[in-house]
Short mmCIF file of C-alpha atoms in Angstrom, two decimals:
data_model
loop_
_atom_site.label_atom_id
_atom_site.label_comp_id
_atom_site.label_asym_id
_atom_site.label_seq_id
_atom_site.Cartn_x
_atom_site.Cartn_y
_atom_site.Cartn_z
CA UNK A 247 -20.04 10.96 -23.75
CA UNK A 248 -17.02 11.82 -21.51
CA UNK A 249 -15.10 8.73 -20.82
CA UNK A 250 -11.63 9.98 -19.91
CA UNK A 251 -10.26 12.39 -17.28
CA UNK A 252 -10.18 16.08 -18.33
CA UNK A 253 -8.21 17.26 -15.13
CA UNK A 254 -4.60 16.71 -14.26
CA UNK A 255 -3.61 15.31 -10.92
CA UNK A 256 -2.61 18.66 -9.83
CA UNK A 257 -5.91 20.36 -10.94
CA UNK A 258 -7.81 17.56 -9.21
CA UNK A 259 -5.79 18.00 -5.87
CA UNK A 260 -6.49 21.77 -6.04
CA UNK A 261 -10.29 21.24 -6.44
CA UNK A 262 -10.37 18.76 -3.59
CA UNK A 263 -8.54 21.24 -1.31
CA UNK A 264 -11.05 23.97 -2.32
CA UNK A 265 -14.11 21.76 -1.71
CA UNK A 266 -13.02 20.91 1.75
CA UNK A 267 -15.05 17.97 2.05
CA UNK A 268 -14.20 14.45 3.64
CA UNK A 269 -13.52 11.79 1.03
CA UNK A 270 -13.40 7.90 1.84
CA UNK A 271 -10.78 5.42 0.53
CA UNK A 272 -12.42 2.11 0.02
CA UNK A 273 -11.63 -1.17 -2.03
CA UNK A 274 -13.96 -4.09 -3.35
CA UNK A 275 -14.04 -6.95 -5.60
CA UNK A 276 -16.49 -9.61 -7.11
CA UNK A 277 -16.04 -12.56 -9.30
CA UNK A 278 -18.78 -12.86 -11.94
CA UNK A 279 -19.23 -13.55 -15.48
CA UNK A 280 -19.36 -10.44 -17.43
CA UNK A 281 -20.12 -10.84 -21.09
CA UNK A 282 -19.12 -7.45 -22.29
CA UNK A 283 -16.43 -5.91 -20.07
CA UNK A 284 -15.98 -2.85 -22.33
CA UNK A 285 -19.75 -1.84 -22.24
CA UNK A 286 -19.64 -2.54 -18.32
CA UNK A 287 -16.48 -0.37 -18.07
CA UNK A 288 -17.99 2.68 -19.80
CA UNK A 289 -21.19 2.45 -17.70
CA UNK A 290 -19.30 2.46 -14.52
CA UNK A 291 -16.87 5.37 -15.76
CA UNK A 292 -19.97 7.64 -16.61
CA UNK A 293 -21.59 6.67 -13.31
CA UNK A 294 -18.72 7.37 -11.10
CA UNK A 295 -17.40 10.38 -12.84
CA UNK A 296 -20.82 12.21 -11.98
CA UNK A 297 -20.29 11.37 -8.24
CA UNK A 298 -16.73 12.73 -8.29
CA UNK A 299 -15.49 9.13 -7.51
CA UNK A 300 -11.77 8.57 -8.21
CA UNK A 301 -9.46 5.48 -8.16
CA UNK A 302 -8.10 2.47 -10.17
CA UNK A 303 -10.46 -0.27 -11.21
CA UNK A 304 -9.96 -3.44 -13.37
CA UNK A 305 -12.73 -5.23 -15.10
CA UNK A 306 -12.63 -8.46 -16.96
CA UNK A 307 -14.94 -11.34 -18.05
CA UNK A 308 -14.18 -12.76 -14.57
CA UNK A 309 -15.27 -9.80 -12.45
CA UNK A 310 -14.24 -6.40 -11.06
CA UNK A 311 -11.36 -5.29 -8.73
CA UNK A 312 -11.38 -1.69 -7.44
CA UNK A 313 -9.75 0.75 -5.11
CA UNK A 314 -11.38 3.91 -4.91
CA UNK A 315 -11.82 7.44 -3.29
CA UNK A 316 -15.24 8.64 -2.92
CA UNK A 317 -16.62 11.76 -1.36
CA UNK A 318 -18.32 10.71 1.91
CA UNK A 319 -21.62 12.52 1.01
CA UNK A 320 -21.83 10.36 -2.09
CA UNK A 321 -21.11 7.00 -0.43
CA UNK A 322 -24.67 5.52 -0.42
CA UNK A 323 -25.29 6.70 -4.04
CA UNK A 324 -21.87 5.12 -5.07
CA UNK A 325 -23.06 1.85 -3.56
CA UNK A 326 -26.28 2.00 -5.47
CA UNK A 327 -24.15 2.20 -8.77
CA UNK A 328 -22.70 -1.14 -7.67
CA UNK A 329 -25.86 -2.84 -6.45
CA UNK A 330 -27.50 -1.92 -9.77
CA UNK A 331 -25.94 -5.22 -10.88
CA UNK A 332 -27.21 -8.46 -9.51
CA UNK A 333 -23.64 -10.00 -8.85
CA UNK A 334 -22.80 -6.87 -6.61
CA UNK A 335 -25.91 -6.90 -4.35
CA UNK A 336 -24.93 -6.42 -0.77
CA UNK A 337 -21.23 -6.30 -1.83
CA UNK A 338 -18.73 -5.78 0.97
CA UNK A 339 -16.99 -2.38 0.70
CA UNK A 340 -13.68 -2.47 2.56
CA UNK A 341 -13.38 1.12 3.92
CA UNK A 342 -9.84 2.15 4.85
CA UNK A 343 -8.54 2.47 8.34
CA UNK A 344 -7.02 5.80 7.54
CA UNK A 345 -8.30 8.26 5.02
CA UNK A 346 -6.32 10.69 2.69
CA UNK A 347 -8.39 12.98 0.34
CA UNK A 348 -5.55 12.68 -2.11
CA UNK A 349 -5.33 8.82 -2.13
CA UNK A 350 -6.48 8.84 -5.81
CA UNK A 351 -6.34 11.86 -8.16
CA UNK A 352 -7.72 10.26 -11.35
CA UNK A 353 -10.53 7.99 -12.29
CA UNK A 354 -9.15 4.91 -14.15
CA UNK A 355 -11.32 2.02 -15.29
CA UNK A 356 -9.52 -0.48 -17.62
CA UNK A 357 -10.51 -3.74 -19.27
CA UNK A 358 -8.04 -6.51 -18.44
CA UNK A 359 -7.86 -10.25 -19.23
CA UNK A 360 -7.90 -10.80 -15.52
CA UNK A 361 -8.78 -8.81 -12.54
CA UNK A 362 -5.65 -10.22 -10.65
CA UNK A 363 -2.61 -11.48 -12.57
CA UNK A 364 -2.70 -14.99 -11.22
CA UNK A 365 -1.28 -16.98 -14.17
CA UNK A 366 -3.85 -19.88 -13.69
CA UNK A 367 -5.82 -21.43 -16.27
CA UNK A 368 -9.44 -21.09 -14.81
CA UNK A 369 -10.70 -23.89 -17.00
CA UNK A 370 -8.64 -26.51 -15.09
CA UNK A 371 -10.46 -26.27 -11.74
CA UNK A 372 -13.55 -24.93 -10.17
CA UNK A 373 -12.80 -21.31 -9.14
CA UNK A 374 -16.08 -21.11 -7.16
CA UNK A 375 -14.93 -24.02 -4.70
CA UNK A 376 -13.23 -21.72 -2.42
CA UNK A 377 -11.92 -22.00 1.21
CA UNK A 378 -13.83 -21.23 4.38
CA UNK A 379 -14.19 -17.48 5.00
CA UNK A 380 -13.14 -16.49 8.63
CA UNK A 381 -13.88 -13.44 10.49
CA UNK A 382 -11.48 -11.77 12.81
CA UNK A 383 -12.27 -13.60 15.99
CA UNK A 384 -12.35 -16.95 14.20
CA UNK A 385 -9.02 -16.02 12.44
CA UNK A 386 -7.39 -15.38 15.63
CA UNK A 387 -8.72 -18.56 17.08
CA UNK A 388 -7.34 -20.79 14.25
CA UNK A 389 -4.00 -19.10 14.41
CA UNK A 390 -3.73 -20.59 18.00
CA UNK A 391 -4.09 -24.15 16.62
CA UNK A 392 -0.73 -25.79 16.48
CA UNK A 393 -2.05 -27.53 13.16
CA UNK A 394 -2.28 -24.10 11.35
CA UNK A 395 -0.06 -22.89 8.76
CA UNK A 396 -0.53 -19.17 7.86
CA UNK A 397 0.49 -17.72 4.57
CA UNK A 398 0.86 -14.26 3.52
CA UNK A 399 -0.14 -13.97 -0.28
CA UNK A 400 1.21 -10.56 -0.72
CA UNK A 401 4.59 -9.48 -2.05
CA UNK A 402 7.80 -8.86 -0.11
CA UNK A 403 7.54 -5.11 0.07
CA UNK A 404 4.05 -5.49 1.48
CA UNK A 405 4.82 -8.14 4.19
CA UNK A 406 8.03 -6.57 5.17
CA UNK A 407 6.21 -3.50 6.92
CA UNK A 408 3.61 -5.62 8.58
CA UNK A 409 2.28 -9.22 8.74
CA UNK A 410 0.54 -11.79 10.93
CA UNK A 411 2.74 -13.33 13.54
CA UNK A 412 4.34 -16.49 12.49
CA UNK A 413 3.13 -16.25 8.86
CA UNK A 414 5.05 -17.62 6.00
CA UNK A 415 6.04 -14.56 3.68
CA UNK A 416 6.95 -15.67 0.19
CA UNK A 417 9.89 -13.78 -1.41
CA UNK A 418 7.98 -12.79 -4.50
CA UNK A 419 7.32 -9.59 -6.48
CA UNK A 420 3.96 -10.84 -7.85
CA UNK A 421 1.06 -13.05 -6.68
CA UNK A 422 1.42 -15.52 -9.33
CA UNK A 423 4.97 -16.46 -8.24
CA UNK A 424 3.72 -17.32 -4.61
CA UNK A 425 1.23 -20.11 -5.83
CA UNK A 426 3.96 -22.76 -7.04
CA UNK A 427 6.20 -21.94 -4.29
CA UNK A 428 3.68 -22.45 -1.56
CA UNK A 429 2.25 -25.57 -3.19
CA UNK A 430 5.78 -27.22 -3.41
CA UNK A 431 6.83 -26.21 0.19
CA UNK A 432 3.53 -27.44 1.70
CA UNK A 433 3.04 -30.55 -0.33
CA UNK A 434 3.60 -32.97 2.66
CA UNK A 435 0.90 -31.13 4.79
CA UNK A 436 -2.05 -31.37 2.53
CA UNK A 437 -4.04 -33.88 4.56
CA UNK A 438 -3.56 -32.84 8.20
CA UNK A 439 -2.75 -29.18 8.45
CA UNK A 440 -4.95 -26.10 8.41
CA UNK A 441 -3.89 -23.95 5.22
CA UNK A 442 -4.82 -20.36 6.50
CA UNK A 443 -4.22 -17.56 4.03
CA UNK A 444 -4.66 -13.83 3.92
CA UNK A 445 -3.93 -10.69 1.66
CA UNK A 446 -4.81 -6.99 1.62
CA UNK A 447 -8.55 -7.08 0.86
CA UNK A 448 -9.31 -10.71 0.20
CA UNK A 449 -9.23 -10.94 -3.65
CA UNK A 450 -5.88 -12.89 -3.95
CA UNK A 451 -6.84 -15.47 -1.49
CA UNK A 452 -10.41 -15.91 -3.12
CA UNK A 453 -8.69 -17.48 -6.21
CA UNK A 454 -5.89 -18.96 -4.28
CA UNK A 455 -8.08 -20.95 -1.94
CA UNK A 456 -9.73 -22.70 -4.82
CA UNK A 457 -6.46 -23.45 -6.45
CA UNK A 458 -5.22 -25.07 -3.16
CA UNK A 459 -8.19 -27.06 -2.78
CA UNK A 460 -7.84 -28.21 -6.36
CA UNK A 461 -4.23 -29.19 -5.51
CA UNK A 462 -5.61 -31.52 -2.80
CA UNK A 463 -5.44 -29.42 0.46
CA UNK A 464 -8.11 -30.49 2.54
CA UNK A 465 -8.54 -27.79 5.10
CA UNK A 466 -8.35 -24.31 3.41
CA UNK A 467 -9.33 -21.16 5.07
CA UNK A 468 -9.07 -17.48 4.27
CA UNK A 469 -9.51 -14.15 6.11
CA UNK A 470 -12.81 -12.52 5.01
CA UNK A 471 -12.10 -9.18 3.61
CA UNK A 472 -8.36 -9.30 4.09
CA UNK A 473 -6.31 -7.33 6.48
CA UNK A 474 -8.47 -4.17 5.75
CA UNK A 475 -11.54 -5.89 7.11
CA UNK A 476 -9.64 -7.36 10.03
CA UNK A 477 -8.52 -4.24 11.21
CA UNK A 478 -11.94 -2.85 11.28
CA UNK A 479 -13.43 -5.87 13.07
CA UNK A 480 -10.80 -5.88 15.66
CA UNK A 481 -11.37 -2.19 16.45
CA UNK A 482 -15.09 -2.57 16.62
CA UNK A 483 -14.96 -5.84 18.85
CA UNK A 484 -12.12 -4.84 20.91
CA UNK A 485 -9.96 -7.89 19.81
CA UNK A 486 -6.31 -8.53 20.19
CA UNK A 487 -4.61 -7.81 16.82
CA UNK A 488 -2.47 -10.64 15.57
CA UNK A 489 -1.38 -8.55 12.81
CA UNK A 490 1.69 -6.16 13.72
CA UNK A 491 2.73 -3.15 11.89
CA UNK A 492 1.29 -1.35 8.66
CA UNK A 493 -0.89 -2.60 5.91
CA UNK A 494 0.76 -1.68 2.59
CA UNK A 495 -1.98 -0.11 0.12
CA UNK A 496 -1.63 0.65 -3.54
CA UNK A 497 -2.45 4.40 -3.39
CA UNK A 498 -0.76 7.69 -2.55
CA UNK A 499 -0.65 6.58 1.19
CA UNK A 500 1.56 3.49 0.55
CA UNK A 501 0.41 2.13 3.97
CA UNK A 502 -2.18 2.43 6.85
CA UNK A 503 -1.17 1.74 10.36
CA UNK A 504 -2.86 -1.20 12.18
CA UNK A 505 -0.65 -1.24 15.27
CA UNK A 506 2.08 0.98 16.54
CA UNK A 507 4.72 -1.60 16.10
CA UNK A 508 7.39 -0.81 13.70
CA UNK A 509 8.90 -4.12 12.39
CA UNK A 510 11.00 -2.89 9.54
CA UNK A 511 14.16 -0.84 8.93
CA UNK A 512 15.07 2.09 6.75
CA UNK A 513 16.94 0.57 3.71
CA UNK A 514 19.62 3.22 3.83
CA UNK A 515 20.70 3.44 7.47
CA UNK A 516 18.98 0.49 9.40
CA UNK A 517 17.00 2.56 11.86
CA UNK A 518 13.54 1.46 12.68
CA UNK A 519 11.13 2.60 9.97
CA UNK A 520 8.12 1.58 7.95
CA UNK A 521 7.45 4.54 5.72
CA UNK A 522 7.82 3.83 2.01
CA UNK A 523 9.29 6.21 -0.66
CA UNK A 524 9.51 6.39 -4.36
CA UNK A 525 12.87 7.42 -5.47
CA UNK A 526 12.67 11.07 -6.58
CA UNK A 527 14.63 10.27 -9.83
CA UNK A 528 11.96 9.84 -12.27
CA UNK A 529 14.13 7.35 -14.19
CA UNK A 530 14.28 5.24 -11.31
CA UNK A 531 11.29 5.55 -9.14
CA UNK A 532 12.36 2.59 -6.97
CA UNK A 533 10.03 1.73 -3.96
CA UNK A 534 11.98 1.56 -0.75
CA UNK A 535 11.82 2.09 2.98
CA UNK A 536 13.36 5.66 4.11
CA UNK A 537 13.38 7.33 7.42
CA UNK A 538 12.93 11.00 8.04
CA UNK A 539 16.71 11.69 8.25
CA UNK A 540 17.77 9.75 5.11
CA UNK A 541 14.75 11.41 3.45
CA UNK A 542 16.32 14.90 4.17
CA UNK A 543 19.95 13.81 3.43
CA UNK A 544 19.12 11.82 0.41
CA UNK A 545 16.53 14.28 -1.04
CA UNK A 546 14.10 11.28 -1.43
CA UNK A 547 16.58 9.39 -3.44
CA UNK A 548 17.56 5.63 -3.19
CA UNK A 549 21.33 6.23 -4.08
CA UNK A 550 24.02 8.78 -4.55
CA UNK A 551 23.72 8.27 -8.22
CA UNK A 552 19.96 9.29 -8.25
CA UNK A 553 20.73 12.01 -6.09
CA UNK A 554 23.09 13.54 -8.66
CA UNK A 555 20.52 12.92 -11.31
CA UNK A 556 17.72 15.03 -9.71
CA UNK A 557 20.19 18.08 -9.69
CA UNK A 558 20.64 18.00 -13.42
CA UNK A 559 18.63 20.05 -15.74
CA UNK A 560 15.36 18.62 -17.00
CA UNK A 561 16.57 18.18 -20.54
CA UNK A 562 19.61 16.18 -19.07
CA UNK A 563 17.33 13.92 -17.14
CA UNK A 564 15.05 13.38 -20.17
CA UNK A 565 18.04 12.33 -22.28
CA UNK A 566 19.05 9.85 -19.70
CA UNK A 567 15.63 8.17 -19.55
CA UNK A 568 15.24 8.03 -23.36
CA UNK A 569 14.82 4.39 -24.39
CA UNK A 570 14.72 2.96 -20.87
CA UNK A 571 11.63 1.35 -20.04
CA UNK A 572 10.19 2.20 -16.62
CA UNK A 573 6.78 0.43 -16.75
CA UNK A 574 5.81 -0.97 -13.45
CA UNK A 575 8.96 -0.29 -11.30
CA UNK A 576 6.96 1.64 -8.62
CA UNK A 577 5.48 -1.51 -7.16
CA UNK A 578 7.42 -4.12 -8.76
CA UNK A 579 11.13 -3.46 -8.29
CA UNK A 580 11.70 -2.78 -4.51
CA UNK A 581 15.09 -4.53 -4.62
CA UNK A 582 18.49 -2.82 -5.22
CA UNK A 583 22.05 -3.56 -4.36
CA UNK A 584 22.26 0.08 -3.09
CA UNK A 585 19.78 -0.68 -0.24
CA UNK A 586 22.18 -2.04 2.34
CA UNK A 587 19.47 -2.96 4.98
CA UNK A 588 16.83 -4.30 2.53
CA UNK A 589 16.36 -7.86 3.98
CA UNK A 590 12.90 -9.19 2.71
CA UNK A 591 13.31 -10.13 -0.83
CA UNK A 592 17.12 -10.16 -0.94
CA UNK A 593 19.30 -12.90 -2.50
CA UNK A 594 19.91 -14.68 0.81
CA UNK A 595 16.25 -15.40 1.06
CA UNK A 596 16.28 -16.94 -2.20
CA UNK A 597 17.63 -20.45 -0.83
CA UNK A 598 14.03 -21.33 0.62
CA UNK A 599 11.91 -18.68 -1.30
CA UNK A 600 10.15 -17.59 2.01
CA UNK A 601 11.16 -15.27 4.83
CA UNK A 602 10.32 -15.54 8.34
CA UNK A 603 10.10 -11.92 9.33
CA UNK A 604 10.30 -10.55 12.79
CA UNK A 605 7.38 -10.86 15.11
CA UNK A 606 9.08 -8.40 17.50
CA UNK A 607 8.75 -4.67 17.20
CA UNK A 608 12.00 -2.80 16.50
CA UNK A 609 10.41 0.33 17.63
CA UNK A 610 7.11 2.11 18.36
CA UNK A 611 5.24 4.50 16.06
CA UNK A 612 5.40 8.25 17.10
CA UNK A 613 3.50 11.12 15.52
CA UNK A 614 4.85 12.04 12.02
CA UNK A 615 7.40 14.88 11.81
CA UNK A 616 6.92 17.80 9.55
CA UNK A 617 9.04 16.29 6.76
CA UNK A 618 6.45 13.90 5.98
CA UNK A 619 4.08 16.70 5.14
CA UNK A 620 6.42 18.10 2.44
CA UNK A 621 4.76 15.43 0.11
CA UNK A 622 1.80 17.87 -0.19
CA UNK A 623 2.79 21.26 -1.68
CA UNK A 624 0.35 24.03 -0.78
CA UNK A 625 -0.47 25.69 -4.18
CA UNK A 626 -3.34 27.59 -5.88
CA UNK A 627 -3.93 26.99 -9.57
CA UNK A 628 -3.84 30.56 -11.19
CA UNK A 629 -3.96 29.75 -14.97
CA UNK A 630 -2.50 28.08 -18.10
CA UNK A 631 0.29 28.77 -20.67
CA UNK A 632 -0.78 30.44 -23.86
CA UNK A 633 2.41 30.86 -25.82
CA UNK A 634 6.12 30.99 -25.59
CA UNK A 635 8.24 33.63 -27.37
CA UNK A 636 11.30 31.71 -28.24
CA UNK A 637 13.66 34.68 -29.10
CA UNK A 638 12.76 36.77 -26.20
CA UNK A 639 12.57 33.60 -23.68
CA UNK A 640 9.22 35.14 -22.63
CA UNK A 641 6.20 33.02 -21.46
CA UNK A 642 2.50 34.14 -21.91
CA UNK A 643 -0.13 33.04 -19.51
CA UNK A 644 -3.82 33.51 -19.04
CA UNK A 645 -5.17 34.09 -15.35
CA UNK A 646 -8.24 32.01 -15.02
CA UNK A 647 -8.39 31.96 -11.07
CA UNK A 648 -7.51 34.35 -8.23
CA UNK A 649 -4.69 37.05 -8.90
CA UNK A 650 -1.01 37.11 -9.48
CA UNK A 651 1.34 39.78 -7.76
CA UNK A 652 4.87 40.57 -8.30
CA UNK A 653 6.76 39.03 -5.43
CA UNK A 654 4.78 35.73 -5.48
CA UNK A 655 6.54 32.72 -5.63
CA UNK A 656 5.12 30.53 -8.54
CA UNK A 657 5.28 27.13 -9.93
CA UNK A 658 5.04 26.17 -13.74
CA UNK A 659 4.28 22.58 -14.05
CA UNK A 660 3.71 20.18 -16.99
CA UNK A 661 4.37 16.67 -18.15
CA UNK A 662 7.37 17.89 -20.31
CA UNK A 663 8.55 20.92 -18.41
CA UNK A 664 8.28 19.03 -15.00
CA UNK A 665 8.15 21.35 -11.90
CA UNK A 666 9.84 24.80 -12.21
CA UNK A 667 9.80 27.13 -9.35
CA UNK A 668 10.74 30.86 -9.42
CA UNK A 669 10.13 34.22 -7.74
CA UNK A 670 8.19 36.72 -10.00
CA UNK A 671 10.17 39.93 -10.03
CA UNK A 672 8.54 41.62 -13.02
CA UNK A 673 5.60 41.08 -15.38
CA UNK A 674 3.50 42.82 -18.19
CA UNK A 675 -0.23 42.52 -17.71
CA UNK A 676 -2.20 43.06 -21.01
CA UNK A 677 0.91 44.62 -22.65
CA UNK A 678 1.73 47.19 -19.82
CA UNK A 679 3.92 46.78 -16.83
CA UNK A 680 1.90 46.13 -13.80
CA UNK A 681 2.28 44.60 -10.15
CA UNK A 682 -1.12 42.83 -10.18
CA UNK A 683 -3.03 40.58 -12.62
CA UNK A 684 -6.62 39.42 -12.23
CA UNK A 685 -8.92 36.77 -13.64
CA UNK A 686 -9.04 37.29 -17.64
CA UNK A 687 -5.68 39.01 -17.83
CA UNK A 688 -2.89 38.15 -20.14
CA UNK A 689 0.45 37.98 -18.51
CA UNK A 690 3.91 37.85 -19.64
CA UNK A 691 7.18 37.51 -18.06
CA UNK A 692 10.95 36.36 -18.73
CA UNK A 693 11.60 32.70 -18.12
CA UNK A 694 14.97 30.74 -18.10
CA UNK A 695 13.37 27.78 -19.57
CA UNK A 696 10.91 26.86 -22.11
CA UNK A 697 7.19 26.33 -21.58
CA UNK A 698 4.60 24.28 -23.39
CA UNK A 699 0.78 24.70 -23.88
CA UNK A 700 0.17 21.85 -21.47
CA UNK A 701 1.65 23.85 -18.60
CA UNK A 702 -0.12 25.16 -15.69
CA UNK A 703 0.70 28.40 -13.49
CA UNK A 704 0.37 28.16 -9.76
CA UNK A 705 0.90 30.25 -6.94
CA UNK A 706 2.91 28.67 -4.06
CA UNK A 707 1.47 29.39 -0.68
CA UNK A 708 3.90 29.93 2.35
#
């Protein structure tokens, strides 16, 4: 049985481009008692792998939490793989507002202790005694009630680019941090206020609403299906959006636009912006907001120090990273003293542990400029590395797809080699000098760096 990915992210992206078929990005969750999570995990992987479904899924004894990319033509069959289990009959699938064929490039199904790291002892309260679910129209109405307190149960980097007007936005990096903070701050309003909560897709509020009812809050409500489902409903029913800005999502897109309001700033220059970037320096990978101008000037980096590092040789960069733990920085860090205009989540907000973010747009969204399209490099997979002749500094490749020509701009990519681009000026094809190499040919040419057997050869399309 194949219970693992056999293709790299680059290879998968290439196949998706070649297929040219629409993919849907979606998410779902379900709380249920699962006796054997490992067996459940394996069954899902096998079923989804056959459907070319990609994404990140966590399963535990308490249920399932998934974010997926599924070919549109396989959507209904994918639903059937879920509804084969009784606890997922008629499950709500939160289909994204915006779609990107490359939102996920691998299929990952992991067994965890919990499907959301909430830090709660589920044995101490009834996790099924949840708050009242509200649809978009009902949610809009209760927000108008002066006795309503609305709380954002997402993290600071999520709420910073978009949130409901007037919401309390805890200054936290994890969901588990927000629970005691909100419980303490709202302890005097348990009897007479409506505690209304929301998150991205609903899963965090599902547990939080039960927790707060257990803590003595009498009127607990939650947005059904989270921001994703809310955005879908306001569009279908032509309702006013009480949410302003973008909804942060945990895939390649890093956000989907709900309204044209831009409520955040570039962390480097202060201009209105709500586009997240991961620092180009692999030893940092800080998540921060960066405008197009700073993206060009700083080369996708968060600081001058990181910009210097990306210009070092790959060997020097690896030496700097050696022994440094970089685990979850991509979505956890989001804070740095180098980010002058980072307001949500900074030390000044620690006084009250919550931030009242702006309800007024700083700017209005315009169509993205070409610089954002640089994320997706147009390339064609040609073949793989077969050998490296150390003394001669020559690499041997086997052409498995298309053809290679002298004069082509090529990319050699691998986990250790990184991404190395060069112009092919001369090559030997099956031992003789030639200008064209076709499928099945063995190609050798000089290289200014070492290659590994895990490396892939691509042609860059101009």
